[in-house]
PDB file of C-alpha atoms in Angstrom:
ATOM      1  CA  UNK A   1      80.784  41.571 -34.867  1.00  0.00           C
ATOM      2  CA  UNK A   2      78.929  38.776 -36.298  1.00  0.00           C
ATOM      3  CA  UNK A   3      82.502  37.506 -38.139  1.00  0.00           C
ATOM      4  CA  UNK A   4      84.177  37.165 -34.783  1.00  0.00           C
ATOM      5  CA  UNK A   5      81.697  35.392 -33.126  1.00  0.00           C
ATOM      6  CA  UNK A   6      81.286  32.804 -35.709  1.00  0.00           C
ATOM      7  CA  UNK A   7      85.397  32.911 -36.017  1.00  0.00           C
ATOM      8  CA  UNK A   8      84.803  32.016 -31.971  1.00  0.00           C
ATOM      9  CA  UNK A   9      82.584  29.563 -32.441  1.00  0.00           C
ATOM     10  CA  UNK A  10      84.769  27.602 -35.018  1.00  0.00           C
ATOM     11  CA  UNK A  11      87.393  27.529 -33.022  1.00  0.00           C
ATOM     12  CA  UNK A  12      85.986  26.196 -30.271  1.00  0.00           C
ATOM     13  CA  UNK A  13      84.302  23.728 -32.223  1.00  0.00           C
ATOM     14  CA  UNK A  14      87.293  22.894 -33.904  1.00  0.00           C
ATOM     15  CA  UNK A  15      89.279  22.459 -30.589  1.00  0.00           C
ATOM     16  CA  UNK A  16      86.560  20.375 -28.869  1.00  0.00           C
ATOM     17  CA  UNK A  17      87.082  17.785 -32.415  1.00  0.00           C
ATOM     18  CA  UNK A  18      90.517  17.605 -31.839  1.00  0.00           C
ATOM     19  CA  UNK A  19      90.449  16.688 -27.949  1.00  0.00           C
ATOM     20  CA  UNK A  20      87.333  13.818 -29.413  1.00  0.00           C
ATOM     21  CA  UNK A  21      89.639  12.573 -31.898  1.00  0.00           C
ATOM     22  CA  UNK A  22      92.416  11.666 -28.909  1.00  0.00           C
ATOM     23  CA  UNK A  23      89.658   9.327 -26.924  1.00  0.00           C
ATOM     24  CA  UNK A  24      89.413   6.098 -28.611  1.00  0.00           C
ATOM     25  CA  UNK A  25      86.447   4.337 -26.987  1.00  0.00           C
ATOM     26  CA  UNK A  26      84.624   1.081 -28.330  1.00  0.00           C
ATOM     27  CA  UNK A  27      80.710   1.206 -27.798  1.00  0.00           C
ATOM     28  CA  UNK A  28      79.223  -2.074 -27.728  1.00  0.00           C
ATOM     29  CA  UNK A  29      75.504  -2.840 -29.135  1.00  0.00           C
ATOM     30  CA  UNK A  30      72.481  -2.961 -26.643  1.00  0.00           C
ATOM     31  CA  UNK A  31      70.359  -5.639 -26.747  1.00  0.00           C
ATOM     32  CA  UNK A  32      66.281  -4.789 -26.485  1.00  0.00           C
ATOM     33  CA  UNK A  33      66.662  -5.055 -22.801  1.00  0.00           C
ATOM     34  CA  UNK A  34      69.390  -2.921 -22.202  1.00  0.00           C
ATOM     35  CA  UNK A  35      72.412  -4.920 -21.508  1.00  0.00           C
ATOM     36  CA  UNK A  36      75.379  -4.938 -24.131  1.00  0.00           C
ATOM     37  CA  UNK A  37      73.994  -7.677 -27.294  1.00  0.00           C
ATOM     38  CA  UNK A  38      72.760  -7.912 -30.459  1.00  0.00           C
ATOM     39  CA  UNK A  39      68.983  -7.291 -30.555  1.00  0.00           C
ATOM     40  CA  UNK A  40      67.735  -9.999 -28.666  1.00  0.00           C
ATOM     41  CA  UNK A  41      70.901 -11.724 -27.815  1.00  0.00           C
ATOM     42  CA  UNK A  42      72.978 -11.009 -24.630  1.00  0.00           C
ATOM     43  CA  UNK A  43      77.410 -11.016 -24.915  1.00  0.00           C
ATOM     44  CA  UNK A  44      79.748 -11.685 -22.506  1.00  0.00           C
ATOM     45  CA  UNK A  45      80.942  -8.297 -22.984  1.00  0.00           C
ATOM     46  CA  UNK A  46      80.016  -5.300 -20.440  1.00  0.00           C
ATOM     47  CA  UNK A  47      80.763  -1.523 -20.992  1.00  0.00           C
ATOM     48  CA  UNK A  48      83.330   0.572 -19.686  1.00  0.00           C
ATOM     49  CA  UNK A  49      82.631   1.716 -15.620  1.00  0.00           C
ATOM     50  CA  UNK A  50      80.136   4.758 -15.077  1.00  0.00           C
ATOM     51  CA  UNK A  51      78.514   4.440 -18.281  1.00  0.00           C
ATOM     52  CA  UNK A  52      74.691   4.489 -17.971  1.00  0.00           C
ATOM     53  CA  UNK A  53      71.977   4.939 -21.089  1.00  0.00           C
ATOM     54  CA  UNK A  54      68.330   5.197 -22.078  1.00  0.00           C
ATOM     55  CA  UNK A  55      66.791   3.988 -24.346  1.00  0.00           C
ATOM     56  CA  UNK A  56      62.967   3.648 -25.556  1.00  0.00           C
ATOM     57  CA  UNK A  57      61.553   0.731 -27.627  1.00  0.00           C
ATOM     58  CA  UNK A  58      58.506   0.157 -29.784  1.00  0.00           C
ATOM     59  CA  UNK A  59      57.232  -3.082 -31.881  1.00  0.00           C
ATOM     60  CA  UNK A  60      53.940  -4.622 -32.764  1.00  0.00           C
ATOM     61  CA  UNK A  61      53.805  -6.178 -29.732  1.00  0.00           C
ATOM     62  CA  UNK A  62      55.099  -3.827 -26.686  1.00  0.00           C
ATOM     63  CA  UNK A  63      56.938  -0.601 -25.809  1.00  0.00           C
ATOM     64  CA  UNK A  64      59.576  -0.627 -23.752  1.00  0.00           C
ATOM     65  CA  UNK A  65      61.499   2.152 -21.694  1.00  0.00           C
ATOM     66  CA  UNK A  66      65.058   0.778 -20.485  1.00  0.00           C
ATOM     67  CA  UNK A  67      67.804   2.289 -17.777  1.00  0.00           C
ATOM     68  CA  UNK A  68      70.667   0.507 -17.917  1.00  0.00           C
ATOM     69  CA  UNK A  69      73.737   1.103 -15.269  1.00  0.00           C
ATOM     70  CA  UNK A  70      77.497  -0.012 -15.452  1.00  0.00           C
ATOM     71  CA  UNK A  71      78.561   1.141 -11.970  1.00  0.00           C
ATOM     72  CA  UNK A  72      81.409  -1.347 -12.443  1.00  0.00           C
ATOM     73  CA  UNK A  73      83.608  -2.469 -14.899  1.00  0.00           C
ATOM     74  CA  UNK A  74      82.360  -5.978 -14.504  1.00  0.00           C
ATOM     75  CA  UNK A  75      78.782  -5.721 -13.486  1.00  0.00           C
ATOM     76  CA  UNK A  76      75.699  -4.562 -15.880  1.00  0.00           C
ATOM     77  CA  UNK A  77      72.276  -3.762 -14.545  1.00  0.00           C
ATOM     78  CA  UNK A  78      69.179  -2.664 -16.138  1.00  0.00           C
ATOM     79  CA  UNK A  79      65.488  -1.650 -15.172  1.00  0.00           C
ATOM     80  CA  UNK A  80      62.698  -1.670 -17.710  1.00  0.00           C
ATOM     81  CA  UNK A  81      58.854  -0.870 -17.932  1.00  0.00           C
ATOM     82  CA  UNK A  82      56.937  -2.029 -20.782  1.00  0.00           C
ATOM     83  CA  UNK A  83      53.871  -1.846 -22.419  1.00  0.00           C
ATOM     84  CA  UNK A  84      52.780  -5.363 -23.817  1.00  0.00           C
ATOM     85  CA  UNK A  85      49.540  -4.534 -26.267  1.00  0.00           C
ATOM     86  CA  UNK A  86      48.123  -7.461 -26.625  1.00  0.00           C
ATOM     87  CA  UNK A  87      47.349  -8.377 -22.718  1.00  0.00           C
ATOM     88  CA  UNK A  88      44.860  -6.332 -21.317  1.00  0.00           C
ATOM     89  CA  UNK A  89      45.468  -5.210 -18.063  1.00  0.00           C
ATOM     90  CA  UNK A  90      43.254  -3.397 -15.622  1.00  0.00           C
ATOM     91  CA  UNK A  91      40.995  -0.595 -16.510  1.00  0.00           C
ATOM     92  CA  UNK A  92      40.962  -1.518 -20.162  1.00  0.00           C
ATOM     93  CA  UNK A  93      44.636  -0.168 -20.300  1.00  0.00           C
ATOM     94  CA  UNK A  94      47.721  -2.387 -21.840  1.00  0.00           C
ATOM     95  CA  UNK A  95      48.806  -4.681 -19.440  1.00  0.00           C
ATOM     96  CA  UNK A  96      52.222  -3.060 -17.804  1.00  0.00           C
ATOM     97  CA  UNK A  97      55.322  -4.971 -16.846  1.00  0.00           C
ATOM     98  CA  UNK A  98      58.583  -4.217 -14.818  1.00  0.00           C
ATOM     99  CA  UNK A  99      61.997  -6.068 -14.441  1.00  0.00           C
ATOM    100  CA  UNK A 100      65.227  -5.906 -13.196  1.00  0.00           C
ATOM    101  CA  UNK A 101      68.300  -7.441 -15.861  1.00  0.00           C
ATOM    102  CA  UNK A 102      72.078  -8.297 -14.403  1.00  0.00           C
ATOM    103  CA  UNK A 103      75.341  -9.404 -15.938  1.00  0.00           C
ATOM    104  CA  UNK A 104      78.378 -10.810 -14.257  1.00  0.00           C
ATOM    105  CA  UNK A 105      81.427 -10.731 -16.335  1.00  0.00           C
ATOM    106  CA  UNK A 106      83.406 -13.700 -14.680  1.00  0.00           C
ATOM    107  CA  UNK A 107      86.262 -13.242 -16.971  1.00  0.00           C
ATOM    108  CA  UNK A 108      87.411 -10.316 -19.397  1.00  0.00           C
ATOM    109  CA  UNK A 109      88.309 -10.866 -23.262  1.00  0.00           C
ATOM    110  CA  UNK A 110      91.790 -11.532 -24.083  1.00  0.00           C
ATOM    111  CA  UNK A 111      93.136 -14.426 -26.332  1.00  0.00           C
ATOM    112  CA  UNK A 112      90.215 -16.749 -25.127  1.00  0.00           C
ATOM    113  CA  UNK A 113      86.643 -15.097 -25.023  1.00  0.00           C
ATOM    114  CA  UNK A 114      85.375 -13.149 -22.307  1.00  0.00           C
ATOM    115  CA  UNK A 115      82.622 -15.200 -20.245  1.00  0.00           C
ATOM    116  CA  UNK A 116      79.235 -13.940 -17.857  1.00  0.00           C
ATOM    117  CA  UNK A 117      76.929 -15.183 -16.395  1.00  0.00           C
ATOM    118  CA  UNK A 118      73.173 -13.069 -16.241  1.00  0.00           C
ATOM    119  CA  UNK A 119      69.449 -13.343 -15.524  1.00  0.00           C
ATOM    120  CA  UNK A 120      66.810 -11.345 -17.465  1.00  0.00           C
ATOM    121  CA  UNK A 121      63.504 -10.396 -15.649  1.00  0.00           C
ATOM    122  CA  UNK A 122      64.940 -11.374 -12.380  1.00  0.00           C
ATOM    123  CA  UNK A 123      62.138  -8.986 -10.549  1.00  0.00           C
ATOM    124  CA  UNK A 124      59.652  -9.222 -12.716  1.00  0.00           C
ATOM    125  CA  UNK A 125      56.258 -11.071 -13.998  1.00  0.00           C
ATOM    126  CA  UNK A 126      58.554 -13.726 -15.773  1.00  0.00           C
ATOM    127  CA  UNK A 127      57.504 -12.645 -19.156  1.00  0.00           C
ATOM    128  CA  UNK A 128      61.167 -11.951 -20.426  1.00  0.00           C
ATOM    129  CA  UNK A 129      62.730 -14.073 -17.809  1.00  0.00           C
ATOM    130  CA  UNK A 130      66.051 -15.698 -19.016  1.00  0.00           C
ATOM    131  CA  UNK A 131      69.420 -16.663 -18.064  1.00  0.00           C
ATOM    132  CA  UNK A 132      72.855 -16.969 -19.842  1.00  0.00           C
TER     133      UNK A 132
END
């Protein structure tokens, strides 16, 4: 019994490997706020249409939870909340800061780079606010 449900389960573990193996996709780095980067530093690039993530950040000075939408395939959004630790906010608690982030991909990637044009912290306090 127990030989043909793990014979089962390889198989359909093997099967769901070989339909993987047939979608080539590239995923592009995040950048701390969300959108597609390096670390701090924001690319022209944008991810494929309907992807969305999540992602949760920590550093000595804030925590940060991200949402980051790409309802089209040339238009990038992200919310975040964060936790900055060393501004005290009300009650004695860490002060707490929201923000909207949006990139406009004027132009994809082909023989000449792609280019975009964005604004970090564009509903926010202004303490990540930036534009490329």
């Amino acid at each position: 019994m127990y030989k043909n449900l793990l014979f089962l389960l390889i198989l359909i573990f093997a099967k769901e490997l070989e339909s993987k193996e047939k979608e080539i996709k590239i995923n592009y780095n995040h950048t701390y706020t969300g959108l597609t980067g390096a670390i701090n530093t924001p690319n022209a690039r944008v991810d494929d249409e309907g992807d969305y993530s999540i992602s949760i950040h920590q550093s000595a000075t804030d925590k940060k939870f991200v949402f980051k939408a790409t309802p089209y395939n040339w238009f990038e959004a992200s919310i975040f909340y964060s936790s900055l630790n060393n501004i005290e906010g009300s009650f004695g608690r860490d002060y707490i800061d929201k923000g909207f982030n949006t990139k406009i991909q004027l132009r994809q990637q082909d023989n000449f780079p792609a280019i975009a044009f964005g604004i970090y912290d564009l509903a926010g306090t202004n303490l990540y606010d930036a534009e490329f």
